[in-house]
Amino acid sequence: MNPSLETIKNRRAIRAYTAQPIERATLEAILDAGRWAPSAMNRQPYRFVVAASPAFRRQLAAAARPYYDKWLANLADDARKRISERNAGMPDPVYYSAAAVVFVIGNGPTAELDCPMVCENMMLAARALGLGSCWVYTGSLVATDPAIKAALGLQEGERIFGPIILGHPQDGFPPPTTRQPLNVRWL
Ligand SMILES: Cc1cc2nc3c(=O)[nH]c(=O)nc-3n(C[C@H](O)[C@H](O)[C@H](O)COP(=O)(O)O)c2cc1C
């Protein structure tokens, strides 16, 4: 199969990581792949914050936990049960103890369209480099925490996309998940 198509099909949401850090050059290569995503009028309305130091990641995970617990408590019964079971016993069910958390911080009218493409480029780059990744929406809920907001330097009008967690997968890459059959009208 074409290597790009292979990377797309073999990317998986990874939720278990080793403690091994990611080299700075590798992180930079992944951010650079994000930077090469297309954007409306090439405005590139985003910046990145990378949490890779163990001390800040510990602070981040601790701050995020109450927001996650509240989010979980408000889910419908079946979703809450599924996610509680999936994440049972995890010390960090938000960022999954990943070696790096990348906040893509967007601003402006096209950020909602542009920034998810940055995120996907980074997840594909990570997979191509043998690293796991996952978009963790629940990791963005901490944006209102004063200490985290200050650390991210979040300004009025800025919004978090992702964050994207990155790390060395503990159990390799699971086989591709299923997808619905193509729903397409050919004209
Ligand atoms: C916008 C978005 C938000 C997501 N948020 C979370 C999350 O908060 N926690 C989590 O464990 N996975 C999260 N995921 C991962 C999805 O659950 C996962 O991509 C999906 O189940 C498909 O599995 P796959 O990525 O392995 O193909 C998110 C994915 C996307 C695209």
CSV table of C-alpha atoms and ligand atoms in Angstrom, one decimal:
chain,number,residue,atom,x,y,z
A,1,MET,CA,0.0,0.0,0.0
A,2,ASN,CA,1.1,3.6,-0.5
A,3,PRO,CA,3.0,4.6,2.7
A,4,SER,CA,0.9,7.8,3.2
A,5,LEU,CA,-2.3,5.7,3.0
A,6,GLU,CA,-0.8,3.1,5.2
A,7,THR,CA,0.0,5.7,7.9
A,8,ILE,CA,-3.6,7.1,7.7
A,9,LYS,CA,-5.1,3.7,8.1
A,10,ASN,CA,-2.7,2.6,10.9
A,11,ARG,CA,-3.0,5.6,13.1
A,12,ARG,CA,-4.9,4.7,16.3
A,13,ALA,CA,-5.9,6.5,19.4
A,14,ILE,CA,-3.3,5.3,21.9
A,15,ARG,CA,-4.2,5.5,25.6
A,16,ALA,CA,-1.3,3.6,27.3
A,17,TYR,CA,2.3,4.9,27.1
A,18,THR,CA,5.7,4.1,28.4
A,19,ALA,CA,7.6,6.6,30.5
A,20,GLN,CA,10.2,7.2,27.8
A,21,PRO,CA,10.5,10.9,26.9
A,22,ILE,CA,10.3,12.0,23.2
A,23,GLU,CA,13.4,13.6,21.8
A,24,ARG,CA,13.1,17.4,21.2
A,25,ALA,CA,14.0,16.9,17.5
A,26,THR,CA,11.1,14.4,17.1
A,27,LEU,CA,8.7,16.8,18.8
A,28,GLU,CA,9.8,19.6,16.5
A,29,ALA,CA,9.3,17.4,13.5
A,30,ILE,CA,5.7,16.6,14.6
A,31,LEU,CA,4.9,20.3,15.2
A,32,ASP,CA,6.4,21.1,11.9
A,33,ALA,CA,4.1,18.6,10.2
A,34,GLY,CA,1.3,20.5,11.9
A,35,ARG,CA,2.6,23.8,10.6
A,36,TRP,CA,2.3,22.4,7.0
A,37,ALA,CA,-1.4,21.9,7.3
A,38,PRO,CA,-3.5,24.0,4.9
A,39,SER,CA,-5.4,27.0,6.4
A,40,ALA,CA,-7.9,29.4,5.0
A,41,MET,CA,-6.0,32.1,3.1
A,42,ASN,CA,-2.9,30.6,4.6
A,43,ARG,CA,-3.6,32.6,7.8
A,44,GLN,CA,-2.2,29.9,10.0
A,45,PRO,CA,-4.1,31.2,13.0
A,46,TYR,CA,-2.5,29.1,15.7
A,47,ARG,CA,0.3,28.7,18.1
A,48,PHE,CA,1.6,25.7,20.1
A,49,VAL,CA,2.2,25.0,23.7
A,50,VAL,CA,4.1,21.8,24.5
A,51,ALA,CA,3.9,20.3,28.0
A,52,ALA,CA,6.8,17.8,28.1
A,53,SER,CA,8.5,18.4,31.5
A,54,PRO,CA,7.4,15.8,34.1
A,55,ALA,CA,6.8,18.6,36.7
A,56,PHE,CA,4.3,20.5,34.5
A,57,ARG,CA,2.7,17.3,33.2
A,58,ARG,CA,2.0,16.3,36.8
A,59,GLN,CA,0.5,19.7,37.6
A,60,LEU,CA,-1.6,19.6,34.4
A,61,ALA,CA,-2.9,16.1,35.1
A,62,ALA,CA,-3.8,17.0,38.7
A,63,ALA,CA,-5.5,20.2,37.6
A,64,ALA,CA,-7.5,18.5,34.9
A,65,ARG,CA,-8.8,15.6,37.0
A,66,PRO,CA,-11.8,17.5,38.6
A,67,TYR,CA,-12.9,18.8,35.2
A,68,TYR,CA,-12.8,15.2,33.8
A,69,ASP,CA,-14.7,13.8,36.8
A,70,LYS,CA,-17.4,16.5,36.4
A,71,TRP,CA,-17.6,15.8,32.6
A,72,LEU,CA,-17.8,12.1,33.2
A,73,ALA,CA,-20.6,12.5,35.8
A,74,ASN,CA,-22.7,14.5,33.3
A,75,LEU,CA,-22.5,11.9,30.5
A,76,ALA,CA,-25.4,9.7,29.6
A,77,ASP,CA,-25.4,6.4,31.5
A,78,ASP,CA,-24.2,4.2,28.7
A,79,ALA,CA,-21.4,6.5,27.7
A,80,ARG,CA,-20.3,7.0,31.3
A,81,LYS,CA,-20.2,3.3,31.9
A,82,ARG,CA,-18.2,2.6,28.7
A,83,ILE,CA,-15.6,5.3,29.5
A,84,SER,CA,-15.4,4.5,33.2
A,85,GLU,CA,-14.7,0.9,32.3
A,86,ARG,CA,-12.2,1.8,29.6
A,87,ASN,CA,-10.2,4.2,31.9
A,88,ALA,CA,-10.6,2.2,35.1
A,89,GLY,CA,-7.6,2.2,37.4
A,90,MET,CA,-5.6,4.7,35.2
A,91,PRO,CA,-3.6,7.2,37.2
A,92,ASP,CA,-4.3,9.8,34.5
A,93,PRO,CA,-7.5,9.2,32.5
A,94,VAL,CA,-7.2,12.6,30.9
A,95,TYR,CA,-3.7,12.7,29.3
A,96,TYR,CA,-2.9,9.0,29.8
A,97,SER,CA,0.5,9.8,31.3
A,98,ALA,CA,1.8,10.6,27.8
A,99,ALA,CA,5.3,12.0,27.4
A,100,ALA,CA,4.0,15.2,25.8
A,101,VAL,CA,0.8,17.2,25.6
A,102,VAL,CA,0.6,19.6,22.6
A,103,PHE,CA,-2.0,22.4,22.9
A,104,VAL,CA,-2.9,23.8,19.5
A,105,ILE,CA,-4.2,27.3,20.4
A,106,GLY,CA,-6.3,28.9,17.7
A,107,ASN,CA,-7.7,32.4,17.3
A,108,GLY,CA,-10.0,34.0,14.7
A,109,PRO,CA,-12.9,33.1,12.5
A,110,THR,CA,-11.2,30.2,10.6
A,111,ALA,CA,-9.5,28.6,13.6
A,112,GLU,CA,-12.3,26.0,13.9
A,113,LEU,CA,-11.6,24.8,10.4
A,114,ASP,CA,-7.8,25.2,10.3
A,115,CYS,CA,-6.7,23.9,13.7
A,116,PRO,CA,-8.2,20.3,13.5
A,117,MET,CA,-6.1,19.9,10.3
A,118,VAL,CA,-3.0,20.9,12.2
A,119,CYS,CA,-4.0,18.3,14.8
A,120,GLU,CA,-4.5,15.5,12.3
A,121,ASN,CA,-1.2,16.3,10.5
A,122,MET,CA,0.6,15.9,13.9
A,123,MET,CA,-1.1,12.6,14.7
A,124,LEU,CA,-0.2,11.3,11.3
A,125,ALA,CA,3.4,12.5,11.6
A,126,ALA,CA,3.6,10.8,15.1
A,127,ARG,CA,2.4,7.5,13.6
A,128,ALA,CA,4.8,7.8,10.7
A,129,LEU,CA,7.6,8.3,13.3
A,130,GLY,CA,6.5,5.3,15.4
A,131,LEU,CA,4.8,7.3,18.1
A,132,GLY,CA,1.3,7.0,19.5
A,133,SER,CA,-1.1,10.0,19.8
A,134,CYS,CA,-4.6,10.8,20.7
A,135,TRP,CA,-6.8,14.0,20.6
A,136,VAL,CA,-8.0,14.3,24.2
A,137,TYR,CA,-11.0,16.7,24.3
A,138,THR,CA,-11.2,16.2,28.1
A,139,GLY,CA,-7.7,17.6,28.3
A,140,SER,CA,-9.0,21.0,27.0
A,141,LEU,CA,-11.5,21.4,29.8
A,142,VAL,CA,-8.8,22.6,32.2
A,143,ALA,CA,-8.5,25.8,30.1
A,144,THR,CA,-10.5,27.7,32.7
A,145,ASP,CA,-8.1,26.7,35.6
A,146,PRO,CA,-6.3,30.0,36.5
A,147,ALA,CA,-2.8,28.4,36.9
A,148,ILE,CA,-3.1,26.4,33.7
A,149,LYS,CA,-4.6,29.3,31.8
A,150,ALA,CA,-1.7,31.5,32.9
A,151,ALA,CA,0.9,28.8,32.0
A,152,LEU,CA,-0.6,28.4,28.5
A,153,GLY,CA,-0.8,32.2,28.2
A,154,LEU,CA,-4.4,31.9,27.0
A,155,GLN,CA,-5.6,35.3,25.8
A,156,GLU,CA,-9.2,36.5,25.1
A,157,GLY,CA,-10.5,34.9,21.9
A,158,GLU,CA,-8.0,32.0,22.0
A,159,ARG,CA,-9.3,28.4,22.0
A,160,ILE,CA,-7.6,25.1,22.6
A,161,PHE,CA,-7.8,22.5,19.8
A,162,GLY,CA,-6.8,19.0,20.9
A,163,PRO,CA,-4.7,18.8,23.0
A,164,ILE,CA,-2.8,16.1,21.2
A,165,ILE,CA,-1.0,13.7,23.5
A,166,LEU,CA,2.2,12.0,22.2
A,167,GLY,CA,4.3,9.1,23.4
A,168,HIS,CA,5.8,5.7,23.0
A,169,PRO,CA,2.9,3.2,23.0
A,170,GLN,CA,3.1,0.7,25.8
A,171,ASP,CA,1.4,-2.1,23.8
A,172,GLY,CA,2.3,-1.2,20.3
A,173,PHE,CA,-0.4,-0.1,17.8
A,174,PRO,CA,-3.7,-2.0,17.9
A,175,PRO,CA,-5.1,-3.2,14.5
A,176,PRO,CA,-7.1,-0.6,12.6
A,177,THR,CA,-10.5,0.0,14.0
A,178,THR,CA,-13.7,-0.5,12.0
A,179,ARG,CA,-15.2,2.3,10.0
A,180,GLN,CA,-18.7,2.6,8.6
A,181,PRO,CA,-19.0,1.7,4.9
A,182,LEU,CA,-18.5,4.7,2.6
A,183,ASN,CA,-21.7,6.8,2.4
A,184,VAL,CA,-21.3,8.5,-0.9
A,185,ARG,CA,-23.4,9.8,-3.7
A,186,TRP,CA,-21.6,9.8,-7.1
A,187,LEU,CA,-22.9,12.3,-9.6
B,1,LIG,C1,-12.4,15.7,18.5
B,1,LIG,C2,-11.9,14.5,19.2
B,1,LIG,C3,-12.0,14.4,20.6
B,1,LIG,C4,-11.5,13.3,21.2
B,1,LIG,N1,-11.5,13.3,22.6
B,1,LIG,C5,-11.0,12.2,23.3
B,1,LIG,C6,-11.0,12.2,24.7
B,1,LIG,O1,-11.3,13.2,25.4
B,1,LIG,N2,-10.4,11.1,25.3
B,1,LIG,C7,-10.1,10.0,24.6
B,1,LIG,O2,-9.6,9.0,25.2
B,1,LIG,N3,-10.1,9.9,23.3
B,1,LIG,C8,-10.6,11.0,22.6
B,1,LIG,N4,-10.7,11.0,21.2
B,1,LIG,C9,-10.2,9.8,20.5
B,1,LIG,C10,-11.4,9.0,19.8
B,1,LIG,O3,-12.1,8.4,20.8
B,1,LIG,C11,-10.9,8.0,18.8
B,1,LIG,O4,-10.2,8.8,17.8
B,1,LIG,C12,-12.0,7.2,18.1
B,1,LIG,O5,-12.6,6.4,19.1
B,1,LIG,C13,-11.6,6.4,16.9
B,1,LIG,O6,-10.5,5.5,17.2
B,1,LIG,P1,-9.1,5.6,16.5
B,1,LIG,O7,-8.6,7.0,16.6
B,1,LIG,O8,-8.2,4.6,17.1
B,1,LIG,O9,-9.4,5.3,15.0
B,1,LIG,C14,-11.1,12.1,20.5
B,1,LIG,C15,-11.0,12.2,19.1
B,1,LIG,C16,-11.4,13.3,18.5
B,1,LIG,C17,-11.3,13.4,16.9
